[in-house]
Short mmCIF file of C-alpha atoms in Angstrom, two decimals:
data_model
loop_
_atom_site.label_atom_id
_atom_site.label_comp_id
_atom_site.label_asym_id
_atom_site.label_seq_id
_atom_site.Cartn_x
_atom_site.Cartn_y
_atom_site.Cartn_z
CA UNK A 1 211.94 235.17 -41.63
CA UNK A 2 208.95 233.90 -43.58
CA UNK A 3 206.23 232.08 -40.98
CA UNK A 4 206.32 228.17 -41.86
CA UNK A 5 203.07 226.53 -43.74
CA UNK A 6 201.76 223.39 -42.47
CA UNK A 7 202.00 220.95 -45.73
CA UNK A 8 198.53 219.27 -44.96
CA UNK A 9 197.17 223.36 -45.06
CA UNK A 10 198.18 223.54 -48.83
CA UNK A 11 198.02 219.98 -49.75
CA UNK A 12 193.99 220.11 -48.71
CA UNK A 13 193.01 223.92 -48.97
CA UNK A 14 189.45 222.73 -50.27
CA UNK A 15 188.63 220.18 -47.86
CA UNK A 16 189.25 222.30 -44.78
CA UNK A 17 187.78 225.21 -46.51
CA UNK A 18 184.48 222.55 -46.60
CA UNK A 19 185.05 221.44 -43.01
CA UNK A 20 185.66 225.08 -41.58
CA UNK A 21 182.41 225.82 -43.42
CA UNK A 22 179.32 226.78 -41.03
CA UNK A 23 176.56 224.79 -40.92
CA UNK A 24 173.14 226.21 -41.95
CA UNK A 25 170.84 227.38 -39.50
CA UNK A 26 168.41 224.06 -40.20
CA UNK A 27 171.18 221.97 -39.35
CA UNK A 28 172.47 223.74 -36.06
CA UNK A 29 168.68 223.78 -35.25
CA UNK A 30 168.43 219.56 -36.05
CA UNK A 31 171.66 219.10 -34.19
CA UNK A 32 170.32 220.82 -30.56
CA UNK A 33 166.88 219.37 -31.37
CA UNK A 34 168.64 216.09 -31.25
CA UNK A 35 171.12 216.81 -28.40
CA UNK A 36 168.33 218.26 -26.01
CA UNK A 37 165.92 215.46 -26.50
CA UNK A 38 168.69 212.27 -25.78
CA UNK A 39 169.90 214.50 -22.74
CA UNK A 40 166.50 214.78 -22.05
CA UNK A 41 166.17 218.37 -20.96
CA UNK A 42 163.19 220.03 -20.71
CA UNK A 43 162.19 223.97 -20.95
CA UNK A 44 164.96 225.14 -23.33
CA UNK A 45 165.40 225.01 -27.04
CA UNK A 46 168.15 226.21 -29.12
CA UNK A 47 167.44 228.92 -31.83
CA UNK A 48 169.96 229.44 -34.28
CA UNK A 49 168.73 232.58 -35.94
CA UNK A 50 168.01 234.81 -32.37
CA UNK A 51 168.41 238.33 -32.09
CA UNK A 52 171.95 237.84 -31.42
CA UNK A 53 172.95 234.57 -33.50
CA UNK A 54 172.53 231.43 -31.74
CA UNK A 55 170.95 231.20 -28.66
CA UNK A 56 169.50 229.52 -25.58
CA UNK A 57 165.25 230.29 -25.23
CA UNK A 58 162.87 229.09 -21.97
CA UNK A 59 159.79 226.91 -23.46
CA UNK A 60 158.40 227.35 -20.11
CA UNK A 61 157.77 229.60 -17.04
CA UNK A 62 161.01 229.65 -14.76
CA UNK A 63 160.84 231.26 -11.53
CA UNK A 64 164.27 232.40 -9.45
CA UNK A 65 166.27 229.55 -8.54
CA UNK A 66 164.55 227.04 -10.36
CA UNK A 67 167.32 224.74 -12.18
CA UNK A 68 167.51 225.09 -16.02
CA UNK A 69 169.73 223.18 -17.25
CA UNK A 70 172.54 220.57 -16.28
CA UNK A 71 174.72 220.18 -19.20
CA UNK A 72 176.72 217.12 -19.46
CA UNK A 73 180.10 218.64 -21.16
CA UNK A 74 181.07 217.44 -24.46
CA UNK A 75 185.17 217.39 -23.15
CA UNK A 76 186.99 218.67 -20.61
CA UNK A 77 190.24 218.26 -18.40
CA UNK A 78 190.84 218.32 -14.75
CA UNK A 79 194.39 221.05 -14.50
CA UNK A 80 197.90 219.10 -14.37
CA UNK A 81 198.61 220.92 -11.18
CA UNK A 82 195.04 219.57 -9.29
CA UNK A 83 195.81 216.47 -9.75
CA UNK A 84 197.68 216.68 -6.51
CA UNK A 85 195.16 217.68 -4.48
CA UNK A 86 192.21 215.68 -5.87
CA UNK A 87 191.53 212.47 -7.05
CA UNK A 88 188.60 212.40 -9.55
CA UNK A 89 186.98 210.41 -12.06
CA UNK A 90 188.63 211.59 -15.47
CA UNK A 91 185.45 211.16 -17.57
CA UNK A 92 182.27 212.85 -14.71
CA UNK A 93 184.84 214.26 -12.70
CA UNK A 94 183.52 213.13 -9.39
CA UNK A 95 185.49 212.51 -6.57
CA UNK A 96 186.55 208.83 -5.94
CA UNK A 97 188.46 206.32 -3.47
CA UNK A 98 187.70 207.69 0.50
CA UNK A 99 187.59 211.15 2.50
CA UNK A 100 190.90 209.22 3.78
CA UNK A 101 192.61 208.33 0.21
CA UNK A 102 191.85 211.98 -0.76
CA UNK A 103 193.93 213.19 2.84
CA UNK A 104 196.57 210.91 2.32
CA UNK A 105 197.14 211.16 -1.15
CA UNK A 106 197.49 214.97 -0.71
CA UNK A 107 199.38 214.42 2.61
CA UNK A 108 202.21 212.20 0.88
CA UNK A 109 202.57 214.44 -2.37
CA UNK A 110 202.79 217.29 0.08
CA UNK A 111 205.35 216.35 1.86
CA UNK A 112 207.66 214.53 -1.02
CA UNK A 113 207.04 217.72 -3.51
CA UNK A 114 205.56 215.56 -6.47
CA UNK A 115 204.82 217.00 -9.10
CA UNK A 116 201.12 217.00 -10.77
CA UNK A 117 203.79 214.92 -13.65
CA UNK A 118 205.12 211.91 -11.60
CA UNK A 119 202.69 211.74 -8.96
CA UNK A 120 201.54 208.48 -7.40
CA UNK A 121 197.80 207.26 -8.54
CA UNK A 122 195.75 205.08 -6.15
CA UNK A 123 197.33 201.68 -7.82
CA UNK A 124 200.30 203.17 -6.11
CA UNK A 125 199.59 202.88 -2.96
CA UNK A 126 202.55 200.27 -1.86
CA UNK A 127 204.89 201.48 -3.62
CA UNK A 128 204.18 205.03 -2.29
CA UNK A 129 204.00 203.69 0.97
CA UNK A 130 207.32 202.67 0.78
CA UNK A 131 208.99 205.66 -0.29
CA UNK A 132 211.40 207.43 2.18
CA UNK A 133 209.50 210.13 3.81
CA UNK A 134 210.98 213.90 4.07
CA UNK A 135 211.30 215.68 7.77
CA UNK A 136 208.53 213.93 9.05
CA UNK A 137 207.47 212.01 12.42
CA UNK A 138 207.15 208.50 12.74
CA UNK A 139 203.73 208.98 13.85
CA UNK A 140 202.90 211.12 10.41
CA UNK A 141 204.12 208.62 8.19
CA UNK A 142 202.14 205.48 10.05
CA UNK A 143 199.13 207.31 9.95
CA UNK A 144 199.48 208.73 6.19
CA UNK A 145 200.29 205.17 5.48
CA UNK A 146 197.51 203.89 7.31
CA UNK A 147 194.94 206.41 5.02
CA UNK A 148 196.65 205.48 1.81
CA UNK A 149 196.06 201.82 2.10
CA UNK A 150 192.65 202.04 3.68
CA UNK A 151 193.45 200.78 6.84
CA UNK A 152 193.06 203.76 8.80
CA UNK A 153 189.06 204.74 9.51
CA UNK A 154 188.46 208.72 10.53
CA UNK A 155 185.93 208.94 12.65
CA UNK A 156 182.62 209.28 10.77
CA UNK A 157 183.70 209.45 7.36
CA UNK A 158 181.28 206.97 6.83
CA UNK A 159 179.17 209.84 6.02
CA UNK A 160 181.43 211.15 3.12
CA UNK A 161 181.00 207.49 1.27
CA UNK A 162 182.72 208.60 -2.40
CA UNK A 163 182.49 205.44 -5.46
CA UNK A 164 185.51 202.70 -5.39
CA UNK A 165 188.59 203.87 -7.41
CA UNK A 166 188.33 202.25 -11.15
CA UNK A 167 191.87 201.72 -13.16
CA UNK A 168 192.50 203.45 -16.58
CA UNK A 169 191.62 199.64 -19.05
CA UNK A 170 194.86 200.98 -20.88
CA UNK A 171 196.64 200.75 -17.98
CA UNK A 172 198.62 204.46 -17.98
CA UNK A 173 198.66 206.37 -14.19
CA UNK A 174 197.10 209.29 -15.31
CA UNK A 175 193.52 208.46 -15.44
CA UNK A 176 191.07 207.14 -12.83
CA UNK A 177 187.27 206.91 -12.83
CA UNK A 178 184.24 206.37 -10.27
CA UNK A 179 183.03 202.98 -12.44
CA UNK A 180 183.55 200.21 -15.39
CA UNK A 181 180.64 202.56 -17.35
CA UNK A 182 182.74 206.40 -17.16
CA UNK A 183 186.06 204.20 -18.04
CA UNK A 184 184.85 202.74 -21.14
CA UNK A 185 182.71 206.07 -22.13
CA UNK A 186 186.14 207.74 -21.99
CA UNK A 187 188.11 205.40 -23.81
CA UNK A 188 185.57 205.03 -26.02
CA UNK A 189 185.14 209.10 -26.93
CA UNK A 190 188.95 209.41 -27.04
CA UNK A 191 191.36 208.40 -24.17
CA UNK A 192 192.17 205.46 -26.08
CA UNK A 193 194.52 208.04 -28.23
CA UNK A 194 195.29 209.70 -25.23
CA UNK A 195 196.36 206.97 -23.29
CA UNK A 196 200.26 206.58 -22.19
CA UNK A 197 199.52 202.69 -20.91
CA UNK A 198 200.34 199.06 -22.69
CA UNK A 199 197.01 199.15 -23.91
CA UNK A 200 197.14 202.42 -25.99
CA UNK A 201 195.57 202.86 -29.26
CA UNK A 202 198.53 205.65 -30.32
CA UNK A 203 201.09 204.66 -33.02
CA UNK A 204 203.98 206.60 -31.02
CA UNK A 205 203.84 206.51 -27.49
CA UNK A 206 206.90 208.68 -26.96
CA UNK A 207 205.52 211.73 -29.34
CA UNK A 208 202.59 211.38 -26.85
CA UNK A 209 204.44 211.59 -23.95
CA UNK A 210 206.15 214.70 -25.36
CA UNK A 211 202.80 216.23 -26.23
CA UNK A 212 201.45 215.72 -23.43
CA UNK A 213 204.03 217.51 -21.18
CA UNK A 214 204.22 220.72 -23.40
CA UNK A 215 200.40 221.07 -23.26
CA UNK A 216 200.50 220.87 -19.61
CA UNK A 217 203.64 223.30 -19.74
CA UNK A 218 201.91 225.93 -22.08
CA UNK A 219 199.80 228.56 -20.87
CA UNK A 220 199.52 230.73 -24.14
CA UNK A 221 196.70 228.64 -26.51
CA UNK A 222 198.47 230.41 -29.73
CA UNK A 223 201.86 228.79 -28.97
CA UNK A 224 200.06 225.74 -27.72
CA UNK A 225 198.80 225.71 -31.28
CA UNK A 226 201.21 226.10 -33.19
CA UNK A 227 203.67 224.23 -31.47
CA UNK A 228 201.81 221.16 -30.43
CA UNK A 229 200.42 219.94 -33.94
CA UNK A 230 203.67 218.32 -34.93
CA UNK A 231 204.05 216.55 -32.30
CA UNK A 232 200.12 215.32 -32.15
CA UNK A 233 200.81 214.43 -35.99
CA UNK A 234 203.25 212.51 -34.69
CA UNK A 235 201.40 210.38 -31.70
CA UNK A 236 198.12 209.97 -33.53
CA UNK A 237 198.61 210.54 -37.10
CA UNK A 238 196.11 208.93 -39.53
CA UNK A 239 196.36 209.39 -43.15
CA UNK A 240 192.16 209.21 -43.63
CA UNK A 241 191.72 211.50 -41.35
CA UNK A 242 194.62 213.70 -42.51
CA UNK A 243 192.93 217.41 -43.56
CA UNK A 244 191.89 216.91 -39.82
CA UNK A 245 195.10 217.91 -38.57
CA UNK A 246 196.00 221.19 -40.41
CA UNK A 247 197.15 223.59 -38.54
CA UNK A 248 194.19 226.18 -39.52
CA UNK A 249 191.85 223.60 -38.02
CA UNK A 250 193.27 222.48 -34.88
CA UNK A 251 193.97 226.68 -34.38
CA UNK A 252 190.08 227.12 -35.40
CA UNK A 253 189.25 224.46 -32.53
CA UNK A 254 191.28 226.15 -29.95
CA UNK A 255 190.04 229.50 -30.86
CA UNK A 256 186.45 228.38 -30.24
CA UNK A 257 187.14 226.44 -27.41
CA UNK A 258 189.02 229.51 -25.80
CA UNK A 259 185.82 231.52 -26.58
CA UNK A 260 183.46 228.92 -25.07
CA UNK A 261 185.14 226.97 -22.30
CA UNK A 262 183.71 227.09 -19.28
CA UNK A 263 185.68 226.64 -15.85
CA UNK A 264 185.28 223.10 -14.38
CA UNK A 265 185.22 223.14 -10.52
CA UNK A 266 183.38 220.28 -8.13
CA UNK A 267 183.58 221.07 -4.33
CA UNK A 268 185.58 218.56 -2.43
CA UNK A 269 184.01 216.12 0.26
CA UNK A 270 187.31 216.88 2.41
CA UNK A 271 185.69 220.58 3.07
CA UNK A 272 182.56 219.10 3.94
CA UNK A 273 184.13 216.26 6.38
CA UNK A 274 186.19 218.64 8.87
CA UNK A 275 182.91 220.97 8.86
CA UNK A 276 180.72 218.47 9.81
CA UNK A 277 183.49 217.40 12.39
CA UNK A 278 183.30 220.92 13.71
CA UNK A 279 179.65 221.10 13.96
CA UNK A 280 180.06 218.08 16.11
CA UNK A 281 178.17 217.90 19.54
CA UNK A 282 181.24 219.00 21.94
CA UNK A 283 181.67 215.95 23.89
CA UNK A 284 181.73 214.33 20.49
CA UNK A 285 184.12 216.64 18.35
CA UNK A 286 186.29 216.18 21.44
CA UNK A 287 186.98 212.87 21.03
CA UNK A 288 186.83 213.22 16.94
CA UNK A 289 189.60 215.88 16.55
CA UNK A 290 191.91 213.69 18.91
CA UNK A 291 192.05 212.06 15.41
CA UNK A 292 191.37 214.51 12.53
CA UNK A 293 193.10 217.51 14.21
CA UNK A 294 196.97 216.01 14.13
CA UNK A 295 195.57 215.47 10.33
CA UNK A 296 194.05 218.83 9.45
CA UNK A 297 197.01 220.66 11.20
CA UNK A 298 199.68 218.34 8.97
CA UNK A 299 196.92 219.88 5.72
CA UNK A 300 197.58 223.14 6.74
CA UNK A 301 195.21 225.93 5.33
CA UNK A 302 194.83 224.37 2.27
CA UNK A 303 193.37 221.40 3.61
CA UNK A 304 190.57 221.44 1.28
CA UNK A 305 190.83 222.49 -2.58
CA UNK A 306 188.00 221.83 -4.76
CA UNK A 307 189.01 219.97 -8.39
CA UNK A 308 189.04 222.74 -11.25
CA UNK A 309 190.09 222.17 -14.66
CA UNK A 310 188.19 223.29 -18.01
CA UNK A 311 185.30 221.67 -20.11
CA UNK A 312 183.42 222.66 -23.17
CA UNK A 313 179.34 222.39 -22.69
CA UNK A 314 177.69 222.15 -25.86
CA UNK A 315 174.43 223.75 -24.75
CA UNK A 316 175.44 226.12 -22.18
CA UNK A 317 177.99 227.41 -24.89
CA UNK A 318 175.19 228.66 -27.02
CA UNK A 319 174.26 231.03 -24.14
CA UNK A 320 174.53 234.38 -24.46
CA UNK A 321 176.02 237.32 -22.34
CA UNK A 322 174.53 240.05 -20.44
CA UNK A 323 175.61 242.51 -17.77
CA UNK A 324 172.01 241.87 -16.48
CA UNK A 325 171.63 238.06 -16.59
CA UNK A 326 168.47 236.36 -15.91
CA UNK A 327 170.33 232.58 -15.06
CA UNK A 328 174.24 231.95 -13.85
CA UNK A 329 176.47 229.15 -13.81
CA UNK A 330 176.18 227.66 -10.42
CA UNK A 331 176.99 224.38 -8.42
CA UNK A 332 174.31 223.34 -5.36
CA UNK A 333 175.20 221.28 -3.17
CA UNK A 334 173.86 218.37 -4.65
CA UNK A 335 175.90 219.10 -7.87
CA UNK A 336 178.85 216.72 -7.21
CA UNK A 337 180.38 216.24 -10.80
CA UNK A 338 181.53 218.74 -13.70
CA UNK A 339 178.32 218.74 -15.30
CA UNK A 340 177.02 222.72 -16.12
CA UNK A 341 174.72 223.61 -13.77
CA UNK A 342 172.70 226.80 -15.25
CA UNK A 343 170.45 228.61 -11.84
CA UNK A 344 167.48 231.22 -13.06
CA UNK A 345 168.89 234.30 -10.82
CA UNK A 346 165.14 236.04 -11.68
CA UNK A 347 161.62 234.78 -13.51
CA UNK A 348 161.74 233.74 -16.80
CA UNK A 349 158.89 233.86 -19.52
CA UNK A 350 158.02 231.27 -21.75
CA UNK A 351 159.87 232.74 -25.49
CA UNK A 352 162.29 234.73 -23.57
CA UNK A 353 166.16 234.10 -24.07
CA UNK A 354 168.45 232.70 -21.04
CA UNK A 355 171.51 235.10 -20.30
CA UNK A 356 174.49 234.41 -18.32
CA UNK A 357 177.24 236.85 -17.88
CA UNK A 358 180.83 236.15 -19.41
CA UNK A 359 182.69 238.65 -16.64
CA UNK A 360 182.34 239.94 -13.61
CA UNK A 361 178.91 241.87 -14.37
CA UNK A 362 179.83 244.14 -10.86
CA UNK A 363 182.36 245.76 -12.66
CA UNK A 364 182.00 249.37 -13.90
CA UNK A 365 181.61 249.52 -17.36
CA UNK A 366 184.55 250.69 -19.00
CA UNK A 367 186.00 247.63 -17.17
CA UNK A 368 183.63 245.20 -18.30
CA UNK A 369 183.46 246.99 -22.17
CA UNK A 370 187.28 246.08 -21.89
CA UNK A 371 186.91 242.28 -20.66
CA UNK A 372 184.15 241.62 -23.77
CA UNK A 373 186.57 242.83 -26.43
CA UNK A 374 187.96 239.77 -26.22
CA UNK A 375 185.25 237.45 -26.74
CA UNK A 376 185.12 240.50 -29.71
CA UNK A 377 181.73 241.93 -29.43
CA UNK A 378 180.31 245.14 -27.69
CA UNK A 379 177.67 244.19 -25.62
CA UNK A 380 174.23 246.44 -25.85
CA UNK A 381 172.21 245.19 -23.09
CA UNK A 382 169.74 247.60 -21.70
CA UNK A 383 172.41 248.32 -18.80
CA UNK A 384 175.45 248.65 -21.05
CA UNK A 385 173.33 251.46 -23.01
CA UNK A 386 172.47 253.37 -20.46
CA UNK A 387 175.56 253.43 -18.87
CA UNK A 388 177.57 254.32 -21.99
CA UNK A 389 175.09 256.64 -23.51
#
């Protein structure tokens, strides 16, 4: 059976032959120019024509540890499946609400099953409340209660202060952020299509809905898309924009973003609250776990997962790999949201590119030769060709 042609590929073969088209190295160069000077970072410059394509080059001394960059992603998306266990802005992707919203949140989802689809959000909070609860004690449910609804106070979470919970301004449950200025920036950039509220911006709220649930149900990006454009089409369709939506480029997008994503993880304040509770003074960490213990014991060992999803970072995206790196991807502890945090792992020279590695760069090499076939290129660092010479 003959593979089926998206219409809008034939109807517009031209135009998404022009759109597909890469840019010329002046441009790329004007476009990072522009991008590193409004993000304001300093040391690095983008050069498009670099020994191996685009890449990222210091314009100053770095010395180990020193922080190079903090990329601000361009999009990204906390997983369906975290949502249950963190509550975080959906545009910075900090966490939000209270050490105790976070616990009880989890806590109730936990113990009902909920799925990351028809969980509660914070604007749920009395109706949750209210819900029957599933084999457990009296005493869990007032006290899970009692977190949810922000009546309930650990004992020094005062320490752990996280921003007020701010509604989606479309009113759907699915997305939550730390302020007025992160809500409108993401309805702005493109929630407003996404959005399942009364305020929604899409012509077809159902063909969202259904979108929506097979790209959270999808794990292969080739059947993702292939199957999903029809039913985008059908959401957000827009006859000006309509080349937009072939199926070569919404595949082309994927591909690249496949290629290029980066994963998006930002350490919970839940792990940091129980250690500090444990690094107590005795006499006082006695007293605190006659609270928090019941609680961390109801957590179990997963008391504390950190939010992950995925996220595209223009500029970190133009770095390239090698099984020697001279800077990694790595959060500090002050590095709270899903920013890119790039970390010099060695000195750097003024003119000399930035490297991060794509794998695991402690593999052996055969391994690692096998991992990089995929991002379809044979890497020649100086390690790679002495260990395969």
């Amino acid at each position: 059976m003959a593979a089926s042609v998206c219409p809008i590929d034939s109807q517009y073969t031209d135009q998404i032959s022009t759109l597909l088209k890469s840019p010329s190295p002046h441009q790329v160069k004007e476009y990072f120019q522009e991008l590193i000077a409004e993000r304001k970072c300093k040391g690095i410059r983008v050069n498009p024509e670099g020994e191996h394509g685009k890449g990222v080059y210091a314009d100053f001394d770095f010395i180990e540890g020193d922080l190079i960059l903090k990329d601000q992603m361009l999009v990204g998306a906390q997983h369906s499946s975290n949502k249950i266990d963190c509550l975080v802005c959906s545009f910075c992707f900090q966490f939000i609400g209270s050490v105790e919203l976070q616990i009880g949140k989890k806590l109730y989802l936990q113990e009902l099953g909920i799925s990351a689809d028809n969980e509660c959000g914070p604007s749920d909070r009395t109706e949750c409340s209210s819900g029957s609860f599933i084999d457990r004690s009296p005493l869990l449910q007032d006290t899970i209660e009692s977190l949810m609804n922000g009546s309930m106070r650990l004992p020094f979470s005062e320490k752990f202060p996280l921003p007020s919970v701010v509604s989606c301004p479309g009113g759907c449950r699915e997305a939550y952020y730390c302020s007025e200025s992160c809500a409108k920036a993401d309805w702005d950039s493109f929630h407003s299509l996404l959005c399942t509220g009364k305020g929604s911006k899409s012509s077809n709220i159902k063909a969202l809905l259904k979108f929506i649930q097979h790209a959270n149900e999808t794990n292969d990006i080739f059947i993702l898309a292939a199957k999903s454009l029809e039913i985008l089409k059908e959401a957000m369709y827009d006859k000006e924009c309509e080349p937009l939506f072939s199926l070569e480029i919404y595949g082309h997008i994927i591909g690249m973003f496949e290629l290029n994503n980066l994963d998006l993880v930002v350490a919970s304040p839940v792990e940091d609250y129980f250690l500090y509770i444990d690094d107590l003074p005795f006499s006082e960490k006695k007293e605190a776990e006659k609270i928090t213990k019941p609680v961390l014991d109801a957590l179990g060992d997963d008391y504390s997962i950190c939010c992950q999803g995925t996220a595209f970072f223009p500029l970190q995206s133009c770095m390239n790999h090698s099984c020697i790196p001279n800077a990694k991807a790595f959060k500090r502890e002050e590095d709270r949201d899903g920013q890119a945090t790039i970390i010099a792992l060695k000195p750097i020279s003024k003119g000399e590119e930035i490297t991060i590695s794509y794998i695991d760069e402690d593999l052996p090499y055969e391994e690692r030769r096998a991992l990089l076939e995929d991002y379809g290129f044979l890497c020649l660092c100086p390690r790679c060709s002495e260990e395969g010479s």
